[in-house]
Amino acid sequence: MSAVEHLYVHVPFCPRVCPYCAFYVMPADRRRSGPLVDALLEELRYRLRAVELRPRTIYVGGGTPSALGTADLERLIGGLVGLVGGAAEFTIEVNPTTLSPEKAGMLRAFGVNRASLGAQSFDPAALATLGRQHGPEKILRTFDILRAAGFANIGLDLIYGVPGQAEPRWWETLQSAVSLGPEHISAYCLTYEEDTPFFDRLAAGEWVRDEAREAGLFLGTRRALEESGYAAYEVSNFSRPGFESEHNLAYWRGRDYLGVGPSAVSTVGGRRWRAVADLGRYLAAAREGDWPEEEVERVDEDLRRRERMMFGLRTREGVGGHGFEDELGELRSAGYAEESCGRWRLTEEGLLRADAVAALFARA
Ligand code: SF4
């Protein structure tokens, strides 16, 4: 088995849980931060007994890792570097309310070289609807802190399709993001995930989705970002040349990855598992040295090929189509996919239906 090159670390704390978020997260708890850091490092030590890891990418996400206090964050990042060394691409997710110049400087000193900043919007009303605790000025301030600390690769996350947001406010948000000059922009259409307050409000009829409007925002966003020098290298991801997220590309290319932390998923050597999504049980596992896994699944070659199609079609680099000639022929006839130089990609029409297209490749 060849070495695994991608490591994900899940920190399940956030300053406050956003009402649209379906990740395994909870309000930051300083009392449990220390034990969490110990447990994350202990799990990594445990996994490294069975997994050879030579990381090209490390992604510390969640959650909001920057919500950890400086000392705990330093212990986590320093501990990771001590166990696995650094990585050519070493990312941390940052929230606009949680980054001091000291934290940013410490992160750079440990070789963290990419920051993903959860801006979400520059529109105060949309930020309020999204339940965010920061206004646009905090985003600008955090961006400045990152740049001043020497981060030369910063991504901004944005959300469009926010209920009640007038369309011009979205284009202004996009313009504000571009004018900051980040290297990477992720622009997601708001999704209403089950078991979230937003899902309940939609189900109750308080909000109504307008899919035609969302499609217009999606296509307009792609065009606006492409015109501003951000190439769309995946459905929702845009970058300046050479600043694509290698970590995300690894997922979409079907590479193996190791995840540590409560709820983190790993796919290694034909096996996929999810660490227990329960902080109490996770901390107990660290004390007992027994790491429960959930949703264990065998990832055979057939499943790998199907997943490569599902994700690869959504990317600019595309994917080879061998073995899926019937499905791809169907997609081409409908105008949803095209082939060039042996690589298949979705057309704009196909991208609008990316989830339905993916279902074509799911195992029966
Ligand atoms: S900050 Fe991000 S991870 Fe945390 S609750 Fe909000 S959306 Fe979820």
Coordinates of C-alpha atoms and ligand atoms in Angstrom, one line a residue:
M1 CA 0.0 0.0 0.0
S2 CA 1.5 3.4 -1.0
A3 CA 1.8 6.2 1.6
V4 CA -1.2 8.3 2.3
E5 CA -0.6 11.9 1.3
H6 CA -3.5 13.8 2.7
L7 CA -4.5 14.5 6.4
Y8 CA -7.6 16.1 7.7
V9 CA -8.1 17.2 11.3
H10 CA -11.6 18.0 12.6
V11 CA -11.9 20.6 15.4
P12 CA -15.7 20.5 16.2
F13 CA -15.8 23.9 18.0
C14 CA -17.3 27.1 16.6
P15 CA -17.9 30.5 18.3
R16 CA -21.6 29.8 17.7
V17 CA -23.3 27.2 15.7
C18 CA -24.7 28.7 12.5
P19 CA -28.4 27.7 11.9
Y20 CA -27.7 26.3 8.4
C21 CA -24.7 24.1 9.4
A22 CA -25.0 20.4 9.4
F23 CA -21.4 19.5 10.3
Y24 CA -20.6 17.9 13.7
V25 CA -19.9 21.1 15.6
M26 CA -20.8 22.7 18.9
P27 CA -20.1 26.0 20.7
A28 CA -16.5 26.3 21.6
D29 CA -15.9 25.0 25.1
R30 CA -12.6 26.2 26.6
R31 CA -12.8 23.5 29.3
R32 CA -12.8 20.7 26.8
S33 CA -10.3 22.3 24.4
G34 CA -7.2 20.9 26.2
P35 CA -8.6 17.3 26.3
L36 CA -9.7 17.6 22.6
V37 CA -6.2 18.6 21.5
D38 CA -4.7 15.7 23.5
A39 CA -7.3 13.3 22.0
L40 CA -6.6 14.5 18.4
L41 CA -2.9 14.0 18.8
E42 CA -3.5 10.6 20.5
E43 CA -5.8 9.5 17.7
L44 CA -3.2 10.5 15.1
R45 CA -0.5 8.6 16.9
Y46 CA -2.8 5.6 17.0
R47 CA -3.6 5.8 13.3
L48 CA 0.1 6.2 12.4
R49 CA 0.8 2.7 13.7
A50 CA -1.2 1.3 10.8
V51 CA -1.1 4.0 8.2
E52 CA 2.0 5.3 6.5
L53 CA 1.5 9.0 6.1
R54 CA 3.7 11.3 4.1
P55 CA 1.5 14.4 3.9
R56 CA 1.5 16.7 0.8
T57 CA -1.5 18.4 2.2
I58 CA -2.8 18.9 5.8
Y59 CA -6.2 20.6 6.3
V60 CA -7.2 21.6 9.8
G61 CA -10.9 22.3 9.6
G62 CA -14.2 21.7 11.3
G63 CA -15.7 23.6 12.9
T64 CA -13.4 26.5 13.5
P65 CA -10.0 25.5 14.6
S66 CA -9.1 29.2 15.2
A67 CA -11.7 29.2 17.9
L68 CA -9.2 27.3 20.1
G69 CA -7.3 29.5 22.5
T70 CA -3.7 30.4 21.4
A71 CA -2.0 27.9 23.7
D72 CA -4.3 25.0 22.7
L73 CA -4.0 25.8 19.0
E74 CA -0.2 26.0 19.3
R75 CA -0.2 22.6 21.0
L76 CA -2.3 21.2 18.2
I77 CA -0.4 22.6 15.3
G78 CA 3.0 22.0 17.0
G79 CA 1.9 18.4 17.8
L80 CA 0.8 17.7 14.2
V81 CA 4.1 19.0 12.9
G82 CA 6.0 17.0 15.5
L83 CA 4.2 13.8 14.4
V84 CA 4.0 14.1 10.6
G85 CA 6.2 17.1 9.7
G86 CA 4.7 19.9 7.7
A87 CA 3.1 19.8 4.2
A88 CA 3.5 21.6 1.0
E89 CA -0.1 22.8 1.4
F90 CA -1.0 23.3 5.1
T91 CA -4.4 24.9 5.5
I92 CA -6.3 26.1 8.5
E93 CA -10.0 27.3 8.6
V94 CA -10.4 30.6 10.2
N95 CA -13.4 32.5 11.4
P96 CA -13.5 36.3 11.3
T97 CA -14.1 36.6 15.0
T98 CA -11.3 34.3 16.2
L99 CA -8.0 35.3 14.8
S100 CA -5.5 37.5 16.7
P101 CA -2.2 38.6 15.2
E102 CA -0.5 36.3 17.7
K103 CA -2.4 33.3 16.6
A104 CA -1.7 34.1 12.9
G105 CA 2.0 34.6 13.6
M106 CA 2.2 31.3 15.5
L107 CA 0.5 29.4 12.7
R108 CA 2.9 30.8 10.1
A109 CA 5.9 29.9 12.4
F110 CA 4.7 26.3 12.3
G111 CA 4.5 26.3 8.5
V112 CA 0.8 26.8 8.0
N113 CA 0.7 28.5 4.6
R114 CA -2.9 28.6 3.6
A115 CA -6.0 30.1 5.3
S116 CA -9.6 29.5 4.5
L117 CA -11.6 32.4 5.8
G118 CA -15.3 31.8 6.5
A119 CA -16.4 35.2 5.3
Q120 CA -19.8 34.1 3.9
S121 CA -21.0 37.6 3.0
F122 CA -20.1 41.3 3.0
D123 CA -23.8 42.2 3.3
P124 CA -24.6 42.9 7.0
A125 CA -28.3 41.8 6.6
A126 CA -27.3 38.5 5.0
L127 CA -24.7 37.9 7.8
A128 CA -27.4 38.5 10.3
T129 CA -29.8 36.1 8.6
L130 CA -27.0 33.5 8.5
G131 CA -26.6 33.9 12.3
R132 CA -23.0 35.1 11.9
Q133 CA -21.5 37.0 14.8
H134 CA -19.3 39.3 12.6
G135 CA -19.9 42.2 10.3
P136 CA -18.0 42.9 7.1
E137 CA -15.4 45.0 8.9
K138 CA -14.3 41.9 10.9
I139 CA -13.6 40.1 7.6
L140 CA -11.4 42.9 6.4
R141 CA -9.6 43.0 9.7
T142 CA -9.0 39.3 9.7
F143 CA -7.8 39.3 6.1
D144 CA -5.3 42.1 7.0
I145 CA -4.1 40.0 10.0
L146 CA -3.5 37.0 7.7
R147 CA -1.7 39.1 5.1
A148 CA 0.4 40.8 7.8
A149 CA 1.4 37.5 9.2
G150 CA 2.7 36.4 5.8
F151 CA -0.2 34.2 4.5
A152 CA 0.2 34.4 0.7
N153 CA -2.6 31.9 0.0
I154 CA -6.0 32.9 1.4
G155 CA -9.3 31.5 0.4
L156 CA -12.6 33.2 1.1
D157 CA -15.8 31.2 1.5
L158 CA -19.0 32.9 0.4
I159 CA -22.7 31.9 0.4
Y160 CA -25.3 33.1 -2.1
G161 CA -29.1 32.4 -2.2
V162 CA -29.5 33.7 1.3
P163 CA -33.2 34.2 2.1
G164 CA -34.4 37.7 1.7
Q165 CA -31.1 38.9 0.1
A166 CA -31.8 41.2 -2.9
E167 CA -29.7 40.1 -5.9
P168 CA -27.6 43.3 -6.1
R169 CA -26.4 42.7 -2.6
W170 CA -24.9 39.4 -3.7
W171 CA -23.0 41.0 -6.6
E172 CA -21.7 43.6 -4.2
T173 CA -20.5 40.9 -1.9
L174 CA -18.7 39.2 -4.8
Q175 CA -17.1 42.5 -5.8
S176 CA -16.0 43.1 -2.2
A177 CA -14.4 39.7 -2.1
V178 CA -12.6 40.2 -5.4
S179 CA -11.3 43.6 -4.4
L180 CA -9.6 42.1 -1.4
G181 CA -7.5 40.0 -3.8
P182 CA -7.7 36.5 -2.2
E183 CA -6.0 33.7 -4.1
H184 CA -9.1 31.4 -3.8
I185 CA -12.8 31.9 -3.6
S186 CA -15.4 29.2 -2.8
A187 CA -19.0 30.4 -3.6
Y188 CA -21.7 28.0 -2.4
C189 CA -25.4 28.2 -2.9
L190 CA -27.1 28.0 0.5
T191 CA -28.4 24.5 1.1
Y192 CA -31.1 23.5 3.6
E193 CA -29.7 20.5 5.4
E194 CA -32.0 18.3 7.4
D195 CA -31.8 18.8 11.2
T196 CA -30.9 22.4 10.9
P197 CA -33.1 25.4 11.9
F198 CA -32.9 26.6 8.3
F199 CA -34.4 23.4 7.1
D200 CA -37.3 23.7 9.5
R201 CA -38.0 27.3 8.4
L202 CA -38.1 26.3 4.8
A203 CA -40.3 23.3 5.6
A204 CA -42.6 25.5 7.6
G205 CA -43.1 27.7 4.5
E206 CA -41.4 30.8 6.0
W207 CA -39.0 30.7 3.0
V208 CA -39.5 29.5 -0.5
R209 CA -36.6 28.4 -2.7
D210 CA -36.5 29.9 -6.2
E211 CA -34.4 27.4 -8.2
A212 CA -34.5 29.5 -11.4
R213 CA -33.0 32.4 -9.4
E214 CA -30.4 30.2 -7.8
A215 CA -29.4 28.9 -11.3
G216 CA -29.0 32.5 -12.5
L217 CA -26.9 33.4 -9.5
F218 CA -24.7 30.3 -10.0
L219 CA -24.0 31.1 -13.7
G220 CA -23.6 34.8 -13.1
T221 CA -21.1 34.1 -10.2
R222 CA -19.0 31.8 -12.5
R223 CA -18.9 34.4 -15.2
A224 CA -18.1 37.3 -12.8
L225 CA -15.3 35.4 -11.1
E226 CA -13.8 34.1 -14.4
E227 CA -13.8 37.7 -15.7
S228 CA -11.9 38.7 -12.6
G229 CA -9.2 36.2 -13.1
Y230 CA -10.6 33.4 -10.9
A231 CA -10.8 30.2 -12.9
A232 CA -13.6 27.8 -12.0
Y233 CA -11.8 24.5 -11.3
E234 CA -14.8 22.8 -9.7
V235 CA -18.5 23.6 -9.4
S236 CA -18.1 26.0 -6.4
N237 CA -14.4 26.6 -6.3
F238 CA -12.4 29.3 -8.1
S239 CA -8.7 30.3 -7.9
R240 CA -6.0 32.4 -9.3
P241 CA -3.7 30.2 -11.5
G242 CA -1.7 27.8 -9.3
F243 CA -3.8 28.3 -6.2
E244 CA -6.3 25.5 -6.5
S245 CA -6.8 23.6 -3.3
E246 CA -4.6 20.5 -3.6
H247 CA -6.4 19.0 -0.6
N248 CA -9.8 19.2 -2.2
L249 CA -8.5 18.1 -5.6
A250 CA -7.2 15.0 -3.8
Y251 CA -10.7 14.1 -2.6
W252 CA -12.1 14.7 -6.1
R253 CA -9.4 12.6 -7.7
G254 CA -10.3 9.7 -5.4
R255 CA -7.0 9.7 -3.5
D256 CA -6.7 8.1 0.0
Y257 CA -6.9 10.4 3.0
L258 CA -6.6 10.1 6.7
G259 CA -9.1 12.0 8.9
V260 CA -8.8 12.5 12.7
G261 CA -11.2 14.0 15.1
P262 CA -14.8 13.3 16.0
S263 CA -16.9 12.6 12.9
A264 CA -13.8 12.7 10.6
V265 CA -13.9 10.3 7.6
S266 CA -10.9 8.4 6.4
T267 CA -10.4 6.3 3.2
V268 CA -7.3 4.2 3.3
G269 CA -6.4 1.1 1.4
G270 CA -9.9 0.1 0.3
R271 CA -11.5 0.9 3.7
R272 CA -13.6 3.9 4.7
W273 CA -14.6 4.7 8.2
R274 CA -15.9 7.6 10.3
A275 CA -14.6 8.4 13.7
V276 CA -17.3 8.6 16.4
A277 CA -19.4 11.8 16.0
D278 CA -19.7 12.4 19.8
L279 CA -17.2 14.4 21.7
G280 CA -17.8 12.7 25.0
R281 CA -17.2 9.3 23.5
Y282 CA -14.3 10.6 21.5
L283 CA -12.5 11.9 24.6
A284 CA -13.3 8.6 26.4
A285 CA -11.7 6.7 23.5
A286 CA -8.6 8.7 23.9
R287 CA -8.4 7.8 27.6
E288 CA -9.1 4.1 26.9
G289 CA -7.0 3.9 23.8
D290 CA -9.9 2.2 21.9
W291 CA -11.1 4.2 18.9
P292 CA -14.6 3.3 17.8
E293 CA -15.3 3.6 14.1
E294 CA -18.7 4.1 12.6
E295 CA -20.1 3.5 9.1
V296 CA -17.2 1.3 8.1
E297 CA -17.4 0.6 4.4
R298 CA -15.3 -1.4 1.9
V299 CA -14.2 0.9 -1.0
D300 CA -13.6 -1.6 -3.9
E301 CA -12.4 -0.7 -7.3
D302 CA -15.9 -0.4 -8.7
L303 CA -16.9 2.2 -6.0
R304 CA -13.7 4.1 -6.5
R305 CA -14.3 4.4 -10.2
R306 CA -17.9 5.5 -9.7
E307 CA -16.8 8.1 -7.1
R308 CA -14.1 9.4 -9.5
M309 CA -16.8 9.9 -12.1
M310 CA -19.2 11.7 -9.7
F311 CA -16.5 14.1 -8.5
G312 CA -14.2 14.3 -11.6
L313 CA -17.0 15.4 -13.9
R314 CA -17.5 18.5 -11.7
T315 CA -13.9 19.6 -12.1
R316 CA -12.1 21.6 -14.8
E317 CA -9.5 18.8 -15.3
G318 CA -12.3 16.3 -16.0
V319 CA -12.1 12.6 -15.8
G320 CA -11.5 9.7 -18.2
G321 CA -14.8 7.9 -19.1
H322 CA -13.7 4.3 -19.5
G323 CA -16.4 1.8 -18.5
F324 CA -19.2 4.4 -18.4
E325 CA -19.8 4.9 -22.1
D326 CA -23.6 4.4 -21.8
E327 CA -24.0 7.0 -19.0
L328 CA -21.7 9.5 -20.7
G329 CA -23.4 9.1 -24.1
E330 CA -26.7 9.8 -22.4
L331 CA -25.3 12.9 -20.7
R332 CA -23.7 14.1 -24.0
S333 CA -27.0 13.7 -25.9
A334 CA -28.8 15.8 -23.2
G335 CA -26.1 18.5 -23.5
Y336 CA -24.9 17.9 -19.9
A337 CA -21.4 16.6 -20.6
E338 CA -18.7 17.0 -23.2
E339 CA -15.4 15.3 -23.9
S340 CA -12.2 16.7 -25.1
C341 CA -8.7 15.0 -25.3
G342 CA -10.2 11.9 -23.6
R343 CA -11.4 13.8 -20.5
W344 CA -15.1 14.3 -19.7
R345 CA -16.5 17.4 -18.0
L346 CA -20.0 18.8 -17.3
T347 CA -21.3 21.6 -19.4
E348 CA -22.9 24.6 -17.7
E349 CA -26.3 22.9 -18.2
G350 CA -24.8 19.8 -16.6
L351 CA -23.3 21.7 -13.7
L352 CA -26.7 23.1 -12.9
R353 CA -27.8 19.4 -12.4
A354 CA -24.6 18.1 -10.9
D355 CA -26.3 16.2 -8.1
A356 CA -28.7 14.5 -10.5
V357 CA -25.8 13.6 -12.8
A358 CA -23.9 12.1 -9.9
A359 CA -26.8 9.9 -9.1
L360 CA -26.4 8.2 -12.5
F361 CA -23.0 6.8 -11.3
A362 CA -24.2 5.7 -7.9
R363 CA -24.0 1.9 -7.3
A364 CA -27.5 0.3 -7.6
Ligands
SF4_1 S1 -18.7 28.5 11.5 FE1 -18.8 27.1 9.7 S2 -18.5 25.0 10.7 FE2 -19.0 26.5 12.4 S3 -21.2 26.3 12.6 FE3 -20.8 28.0 11.2 S4 -20.9 27.1 9.1 FE4 -20.7 25.4 10.6

